[in-house]
Each structure stands twice: as C-alpha cells, then as structure tokens.
PDB file of C-alpha atoms in Angstrom:
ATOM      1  CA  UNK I  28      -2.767   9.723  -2.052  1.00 46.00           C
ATOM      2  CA  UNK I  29      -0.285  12.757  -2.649  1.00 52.00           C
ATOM      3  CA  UNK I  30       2.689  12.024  -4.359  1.00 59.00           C
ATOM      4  CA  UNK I  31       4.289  13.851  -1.556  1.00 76.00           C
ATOM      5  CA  UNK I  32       3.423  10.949   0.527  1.00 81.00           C
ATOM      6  CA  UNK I  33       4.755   7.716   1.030  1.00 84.00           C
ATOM      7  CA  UNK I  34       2.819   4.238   2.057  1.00 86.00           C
ATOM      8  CA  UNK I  35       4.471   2.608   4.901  1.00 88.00           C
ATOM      9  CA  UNK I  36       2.053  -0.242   6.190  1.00 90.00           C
ATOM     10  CA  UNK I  37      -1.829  -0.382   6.159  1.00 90.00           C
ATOM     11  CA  UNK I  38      -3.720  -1.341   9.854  1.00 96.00           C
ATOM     12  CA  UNK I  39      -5.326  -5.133   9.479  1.00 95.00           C
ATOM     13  CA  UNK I  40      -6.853  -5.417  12.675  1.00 96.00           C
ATOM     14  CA  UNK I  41      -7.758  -4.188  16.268  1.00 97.00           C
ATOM     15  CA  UNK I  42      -5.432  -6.542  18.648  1.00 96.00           C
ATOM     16  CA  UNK I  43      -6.434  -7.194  22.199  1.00 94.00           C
ATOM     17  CA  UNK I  44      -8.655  -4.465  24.155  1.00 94.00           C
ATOM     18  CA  UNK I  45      -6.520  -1.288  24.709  1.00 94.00           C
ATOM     19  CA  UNK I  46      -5.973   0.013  21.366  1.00 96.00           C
ATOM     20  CA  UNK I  47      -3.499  -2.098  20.089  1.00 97.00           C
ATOM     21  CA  UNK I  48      -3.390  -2.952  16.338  1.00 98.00           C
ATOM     22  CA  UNK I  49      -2.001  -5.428  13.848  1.00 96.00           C
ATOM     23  CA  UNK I  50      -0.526  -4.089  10.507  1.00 95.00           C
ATOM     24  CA  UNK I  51       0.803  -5.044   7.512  1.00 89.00           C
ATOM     25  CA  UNK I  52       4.801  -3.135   6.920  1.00 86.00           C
ATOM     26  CA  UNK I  53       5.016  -1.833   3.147  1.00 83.00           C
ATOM     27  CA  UNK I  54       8.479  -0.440   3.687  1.00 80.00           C
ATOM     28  CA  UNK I  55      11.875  -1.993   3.113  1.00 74.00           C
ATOM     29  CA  UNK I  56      13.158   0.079   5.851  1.00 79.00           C
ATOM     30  CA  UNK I  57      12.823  -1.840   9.394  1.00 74.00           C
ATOM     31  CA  UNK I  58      13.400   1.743  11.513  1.00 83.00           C
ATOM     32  CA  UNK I  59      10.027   3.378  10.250  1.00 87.00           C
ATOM     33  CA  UNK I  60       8.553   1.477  13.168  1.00 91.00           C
ATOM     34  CA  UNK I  61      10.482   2.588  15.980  1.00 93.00           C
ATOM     35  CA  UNK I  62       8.768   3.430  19.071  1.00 95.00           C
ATOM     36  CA  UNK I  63       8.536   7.757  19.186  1.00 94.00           C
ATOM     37  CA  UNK I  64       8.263   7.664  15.059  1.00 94.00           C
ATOM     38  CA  UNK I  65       4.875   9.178  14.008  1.00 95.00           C
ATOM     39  CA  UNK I  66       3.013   7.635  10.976  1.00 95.00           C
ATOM     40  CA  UNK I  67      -0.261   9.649   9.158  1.00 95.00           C
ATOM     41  CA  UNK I  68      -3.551   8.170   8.239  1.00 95.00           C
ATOM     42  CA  UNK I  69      -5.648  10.520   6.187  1.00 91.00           C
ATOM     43  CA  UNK I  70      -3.461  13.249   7.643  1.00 90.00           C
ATOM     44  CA  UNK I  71      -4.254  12.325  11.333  1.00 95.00           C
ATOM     45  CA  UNK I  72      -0.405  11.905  12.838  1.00 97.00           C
ATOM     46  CA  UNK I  73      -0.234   8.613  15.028  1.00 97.00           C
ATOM     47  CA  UNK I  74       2.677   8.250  17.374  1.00 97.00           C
ATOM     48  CA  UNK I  75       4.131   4.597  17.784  1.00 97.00           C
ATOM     49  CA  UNK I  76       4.320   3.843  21.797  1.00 97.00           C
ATOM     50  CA  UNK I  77       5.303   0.155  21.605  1.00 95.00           C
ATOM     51  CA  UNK I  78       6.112  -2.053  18.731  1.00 95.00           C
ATOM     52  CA  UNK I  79       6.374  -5.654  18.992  1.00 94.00           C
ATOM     53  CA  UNK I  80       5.882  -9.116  17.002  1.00 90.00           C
ATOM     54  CA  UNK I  81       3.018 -11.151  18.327  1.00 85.00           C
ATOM     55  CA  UNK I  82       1.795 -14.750  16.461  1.00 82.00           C
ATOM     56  CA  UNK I  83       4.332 -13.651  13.532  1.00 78.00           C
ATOM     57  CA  UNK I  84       2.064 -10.144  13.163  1.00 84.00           C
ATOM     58  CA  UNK I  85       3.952  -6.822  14.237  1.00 92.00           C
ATOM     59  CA  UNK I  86       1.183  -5.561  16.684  1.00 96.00           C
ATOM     60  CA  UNK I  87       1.713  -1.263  17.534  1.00 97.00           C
ATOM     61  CA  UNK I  88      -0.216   0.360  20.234  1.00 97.00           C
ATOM     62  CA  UNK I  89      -0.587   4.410  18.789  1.00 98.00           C
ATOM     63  CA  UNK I  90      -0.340   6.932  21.595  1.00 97.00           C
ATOM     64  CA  UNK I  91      -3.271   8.328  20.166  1.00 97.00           C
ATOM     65  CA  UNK I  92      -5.734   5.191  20.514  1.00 97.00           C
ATOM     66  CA  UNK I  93      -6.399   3.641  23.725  1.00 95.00           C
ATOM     67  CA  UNK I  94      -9.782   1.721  23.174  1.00 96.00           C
ATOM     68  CA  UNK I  95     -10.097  -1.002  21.051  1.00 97.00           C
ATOM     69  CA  UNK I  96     -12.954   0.892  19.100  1.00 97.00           C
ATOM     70  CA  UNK I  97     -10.966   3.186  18.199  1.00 96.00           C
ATOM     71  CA  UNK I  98      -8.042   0.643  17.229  1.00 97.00           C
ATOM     72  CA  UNK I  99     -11.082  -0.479  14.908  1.00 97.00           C
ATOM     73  CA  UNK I 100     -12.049   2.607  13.073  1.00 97.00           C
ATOM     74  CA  UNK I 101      -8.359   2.109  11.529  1.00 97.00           C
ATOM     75  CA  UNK I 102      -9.045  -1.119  10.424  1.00 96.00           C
ATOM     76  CA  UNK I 103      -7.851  -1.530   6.763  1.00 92.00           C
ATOM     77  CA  UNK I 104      -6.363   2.448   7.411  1.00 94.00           C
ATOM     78  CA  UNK I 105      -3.240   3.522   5.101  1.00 91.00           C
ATOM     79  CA  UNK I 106      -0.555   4.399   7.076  1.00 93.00           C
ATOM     80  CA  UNK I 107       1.942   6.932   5.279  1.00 91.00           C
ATOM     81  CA  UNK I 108       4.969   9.354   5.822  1.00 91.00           C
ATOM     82  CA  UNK I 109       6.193  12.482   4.204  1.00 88.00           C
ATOM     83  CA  UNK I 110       8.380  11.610   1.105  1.00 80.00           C
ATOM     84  CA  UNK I 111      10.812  13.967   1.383  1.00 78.00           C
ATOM     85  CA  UNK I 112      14.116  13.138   2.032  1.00 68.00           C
ATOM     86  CA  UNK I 113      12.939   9.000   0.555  1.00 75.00           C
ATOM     87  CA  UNK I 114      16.045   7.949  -1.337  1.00 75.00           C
ATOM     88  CA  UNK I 115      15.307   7.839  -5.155  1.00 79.00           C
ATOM     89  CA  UNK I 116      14.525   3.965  -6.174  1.00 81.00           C
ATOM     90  CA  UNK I 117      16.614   2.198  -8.906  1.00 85.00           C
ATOM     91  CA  UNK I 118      15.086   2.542 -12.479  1.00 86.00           C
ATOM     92  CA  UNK I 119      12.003   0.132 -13.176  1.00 85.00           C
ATOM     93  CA  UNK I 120      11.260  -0.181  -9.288  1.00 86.00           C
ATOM     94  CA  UNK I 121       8.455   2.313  -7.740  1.00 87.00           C
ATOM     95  CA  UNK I 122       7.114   3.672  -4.608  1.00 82.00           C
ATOM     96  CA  UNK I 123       3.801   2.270  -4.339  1.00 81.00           C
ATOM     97  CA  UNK I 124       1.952   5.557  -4.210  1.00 77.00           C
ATOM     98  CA  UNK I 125       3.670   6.391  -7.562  1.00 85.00           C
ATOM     99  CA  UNK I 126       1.363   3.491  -9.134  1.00 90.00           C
ATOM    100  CA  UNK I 127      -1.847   3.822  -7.098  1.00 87.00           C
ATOM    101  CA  UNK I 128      -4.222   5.706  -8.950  1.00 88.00           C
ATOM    102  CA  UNK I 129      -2.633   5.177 -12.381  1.00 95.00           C
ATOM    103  CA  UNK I 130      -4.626   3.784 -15.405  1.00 96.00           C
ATOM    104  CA  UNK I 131      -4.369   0.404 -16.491  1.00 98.00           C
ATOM    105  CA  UNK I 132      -4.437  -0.131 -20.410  1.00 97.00           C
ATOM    106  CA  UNK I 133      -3.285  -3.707 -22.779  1.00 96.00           C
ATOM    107  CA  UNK I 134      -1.210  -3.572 -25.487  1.00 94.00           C
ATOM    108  CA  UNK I 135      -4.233  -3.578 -27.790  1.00 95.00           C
ATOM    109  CA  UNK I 136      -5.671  -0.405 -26.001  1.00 94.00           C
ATOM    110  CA  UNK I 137      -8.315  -1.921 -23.775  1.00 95.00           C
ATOM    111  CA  UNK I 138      -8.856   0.147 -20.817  1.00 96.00           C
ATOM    112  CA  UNK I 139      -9.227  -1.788 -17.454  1.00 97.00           C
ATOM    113  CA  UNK I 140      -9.757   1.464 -15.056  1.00 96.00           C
ATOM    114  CA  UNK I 141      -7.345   3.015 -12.315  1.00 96.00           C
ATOM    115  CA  UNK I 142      -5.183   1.228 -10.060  1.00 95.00           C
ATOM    116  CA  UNK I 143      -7.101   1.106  -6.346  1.00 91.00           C
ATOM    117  CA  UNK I 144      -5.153  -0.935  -4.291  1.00 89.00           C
ATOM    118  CA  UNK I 145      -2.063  -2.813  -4.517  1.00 90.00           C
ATOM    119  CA  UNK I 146      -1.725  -6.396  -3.013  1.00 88.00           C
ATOM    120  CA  UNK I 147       1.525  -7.558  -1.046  1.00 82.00           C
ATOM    121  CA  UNK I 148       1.843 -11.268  -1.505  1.00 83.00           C
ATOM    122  CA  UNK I 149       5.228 -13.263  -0.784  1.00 79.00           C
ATOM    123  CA  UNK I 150       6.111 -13.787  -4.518  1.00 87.00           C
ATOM    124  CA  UNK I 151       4.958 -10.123  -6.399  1.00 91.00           C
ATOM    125  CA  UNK I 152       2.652  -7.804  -5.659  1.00 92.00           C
ATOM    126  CA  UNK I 153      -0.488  -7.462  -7.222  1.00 95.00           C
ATOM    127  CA  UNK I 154      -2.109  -4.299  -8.569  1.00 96.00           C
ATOM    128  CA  UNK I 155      -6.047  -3.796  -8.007  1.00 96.00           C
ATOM    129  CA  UNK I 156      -7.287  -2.334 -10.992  1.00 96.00           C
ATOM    130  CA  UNK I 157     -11.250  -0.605 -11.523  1.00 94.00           C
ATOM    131  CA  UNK I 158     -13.067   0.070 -14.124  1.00 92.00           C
ATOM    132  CA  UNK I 159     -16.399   1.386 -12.539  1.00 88.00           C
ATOM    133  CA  UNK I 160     -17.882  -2.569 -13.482  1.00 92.00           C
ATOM    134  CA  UNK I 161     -15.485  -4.882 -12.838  1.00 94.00           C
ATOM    135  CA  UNK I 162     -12.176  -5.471 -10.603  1.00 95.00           C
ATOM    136  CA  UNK I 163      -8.784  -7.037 -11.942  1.00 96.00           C
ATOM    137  CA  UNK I 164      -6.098  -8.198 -10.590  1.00 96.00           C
ATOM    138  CA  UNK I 165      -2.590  -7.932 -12.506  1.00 96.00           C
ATOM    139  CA  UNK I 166       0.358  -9.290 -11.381  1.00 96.00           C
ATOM    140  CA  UNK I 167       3.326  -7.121 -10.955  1.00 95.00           C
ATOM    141  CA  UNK I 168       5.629  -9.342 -13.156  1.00 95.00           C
ATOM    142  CA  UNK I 169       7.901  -8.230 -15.812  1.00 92.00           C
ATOM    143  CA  UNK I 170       6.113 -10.899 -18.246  1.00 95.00           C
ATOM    144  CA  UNK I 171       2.565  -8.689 -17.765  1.00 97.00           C
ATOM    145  CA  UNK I 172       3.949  -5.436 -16.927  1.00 97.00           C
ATOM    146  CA  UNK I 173       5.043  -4.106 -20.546  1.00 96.00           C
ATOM    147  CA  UNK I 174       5.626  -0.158 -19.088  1.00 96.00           C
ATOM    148  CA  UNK I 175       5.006   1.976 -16.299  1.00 96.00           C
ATOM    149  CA  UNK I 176       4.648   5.548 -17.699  1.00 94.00           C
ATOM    150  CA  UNK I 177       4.308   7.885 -14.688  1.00 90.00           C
ATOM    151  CA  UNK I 178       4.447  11.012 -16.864  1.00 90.00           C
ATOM    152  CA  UNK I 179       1.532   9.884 -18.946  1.00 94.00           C
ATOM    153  CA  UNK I 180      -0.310   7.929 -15.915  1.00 94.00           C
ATOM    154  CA  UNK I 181      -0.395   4.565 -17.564  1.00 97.00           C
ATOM    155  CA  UNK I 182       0.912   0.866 -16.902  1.00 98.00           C
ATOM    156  CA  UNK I 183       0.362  -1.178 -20.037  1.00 98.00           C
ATOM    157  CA  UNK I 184       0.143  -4.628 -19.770  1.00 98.00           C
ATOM    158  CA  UNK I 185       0.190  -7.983 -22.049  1.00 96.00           C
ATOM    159  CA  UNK I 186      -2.179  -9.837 -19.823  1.00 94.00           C
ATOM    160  CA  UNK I 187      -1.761 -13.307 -19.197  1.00 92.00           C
ATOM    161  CA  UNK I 188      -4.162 -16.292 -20.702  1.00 92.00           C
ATOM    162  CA  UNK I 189      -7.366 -15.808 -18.725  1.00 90.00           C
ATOM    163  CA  UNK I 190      -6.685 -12.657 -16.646  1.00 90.00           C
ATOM    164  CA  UNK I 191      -9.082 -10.490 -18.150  1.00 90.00           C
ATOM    165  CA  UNK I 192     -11.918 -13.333 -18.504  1.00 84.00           C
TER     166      UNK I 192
END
C-alpha cells in the first residue's frame, strides 16, 4: 500500500445476488460511505450507489458491480482513498497503512518479519506479523508495543508470556 493512500474498510463478503457486498469500516469518519463517494481497490475506483445496515453488517452495492460474481472477486478486497487532505493524527496514534508493511523486532532484537495485515477487534487491534515461516499476532497495546519508528520502519515490542511460543 502507498503511503499516499489511506485504508477505509476491507470487502467481507458478496451479499444477496446483484452485486451487493458486506464490509468491514476502518475509518473513524462515518461520511466516507456516503452514497456518490468513490472508494479504490488496487487502484480500480468503485462508486458507492446505496449504503445501508443489514443484520448489524453495513452492506454497499458499487455502481461498478452488478453480479454477485463479481461482488465475489472483492471478497477480502482493501478498500482505500487518497490521503491527501487526511487530518494529521495525535502523536502515538497511526493510520493503519503507516504500520502495514513495517518490521516487527523485540526488545532483545529478535526479528518476527513485516507487518501483513492488521486485525480490528472490539478491544485493540491486532497486527499480523510474517516472517516467511511463521505468523504472529501482537496486540496493539501500549504494554507490548514499546515504539513505533516510522522513519526507521520498525515497531519493537516486549511480547507478552507465550506470544511468541
């Protein structure tokens, strides 16, 4: 992801038969998803026709996909927006496609791979890190998260008791 971009929501699932998908919102701003707003995937520009909340899911139907197989293909799709013109965050709080792709190091040095994917739960997000073997999932809590160092490209973390086993 370009750090000219920002994440907005990621596509879970096709919904009904003509097009119509389910996503998860990764944006604290409600009016990203307002009906005539366009959203990117991989550079592709989707156009929100209708936005509504169905079985406690927001459910969009794209101007651009009118089939459920295509509603598909997005399946599990990052959906982003230019970041220009994003207000700055406070200090110590980061745009998720500031941390994706950084590396992912403990105190002592131990190198745990690249941050892939980052997890929205109700209580912290979690950050999905790789190390070519193995997958690891850290906690986005100030008692594992020692520093995020986007000039270097490194969070360093004091991992919990059993994390890393």
């Amino acid at each position: 992801m370009s750090e000219d971009r920002l994440i907005v929501g990621r596509v879970i699932s096709a919904w009904g038969l003509r097009g119509d998908v389910t996503i998860e919102v990764i944006s604290t701003n409600p009016r990203r998803f307002l009906p005539g707003n366009v959203v990117f995937t991989a550079g592709r520009p989707l156009t929100l026709d209708r936005v509504r909340q169905a079985s406690g899911k927001m459910v969009v139907a794209f101007a651009e996909v009118r089939t459920r197989d295509d509603a598909e293909a997005l399946q599990g799709a990052l959906l982003d927006i230019p970041s220009e013109g994003v207000p700055p965050l406070d200090e110590g709080v980061y745009y998720q496609h500031q941390i994706l792709g950084l590396g992912v190091k403990t105190a002592e040095g131990r190198d745990l791979g690249a941050v892939t994917e980052i997890l929205t739960t109700g209580a912290n997000d979690v950050y999905v890190a790789h190390d070519g073997k193995r997958e690891y999932l850290i906690p986005a809590i100030g008692s594992v998260v020692q520093s995020i160092d986007l000039q270097r490209g490194v969070i360093t973390i004091d991992p919990l008791p059993g994390l890393l086993d």
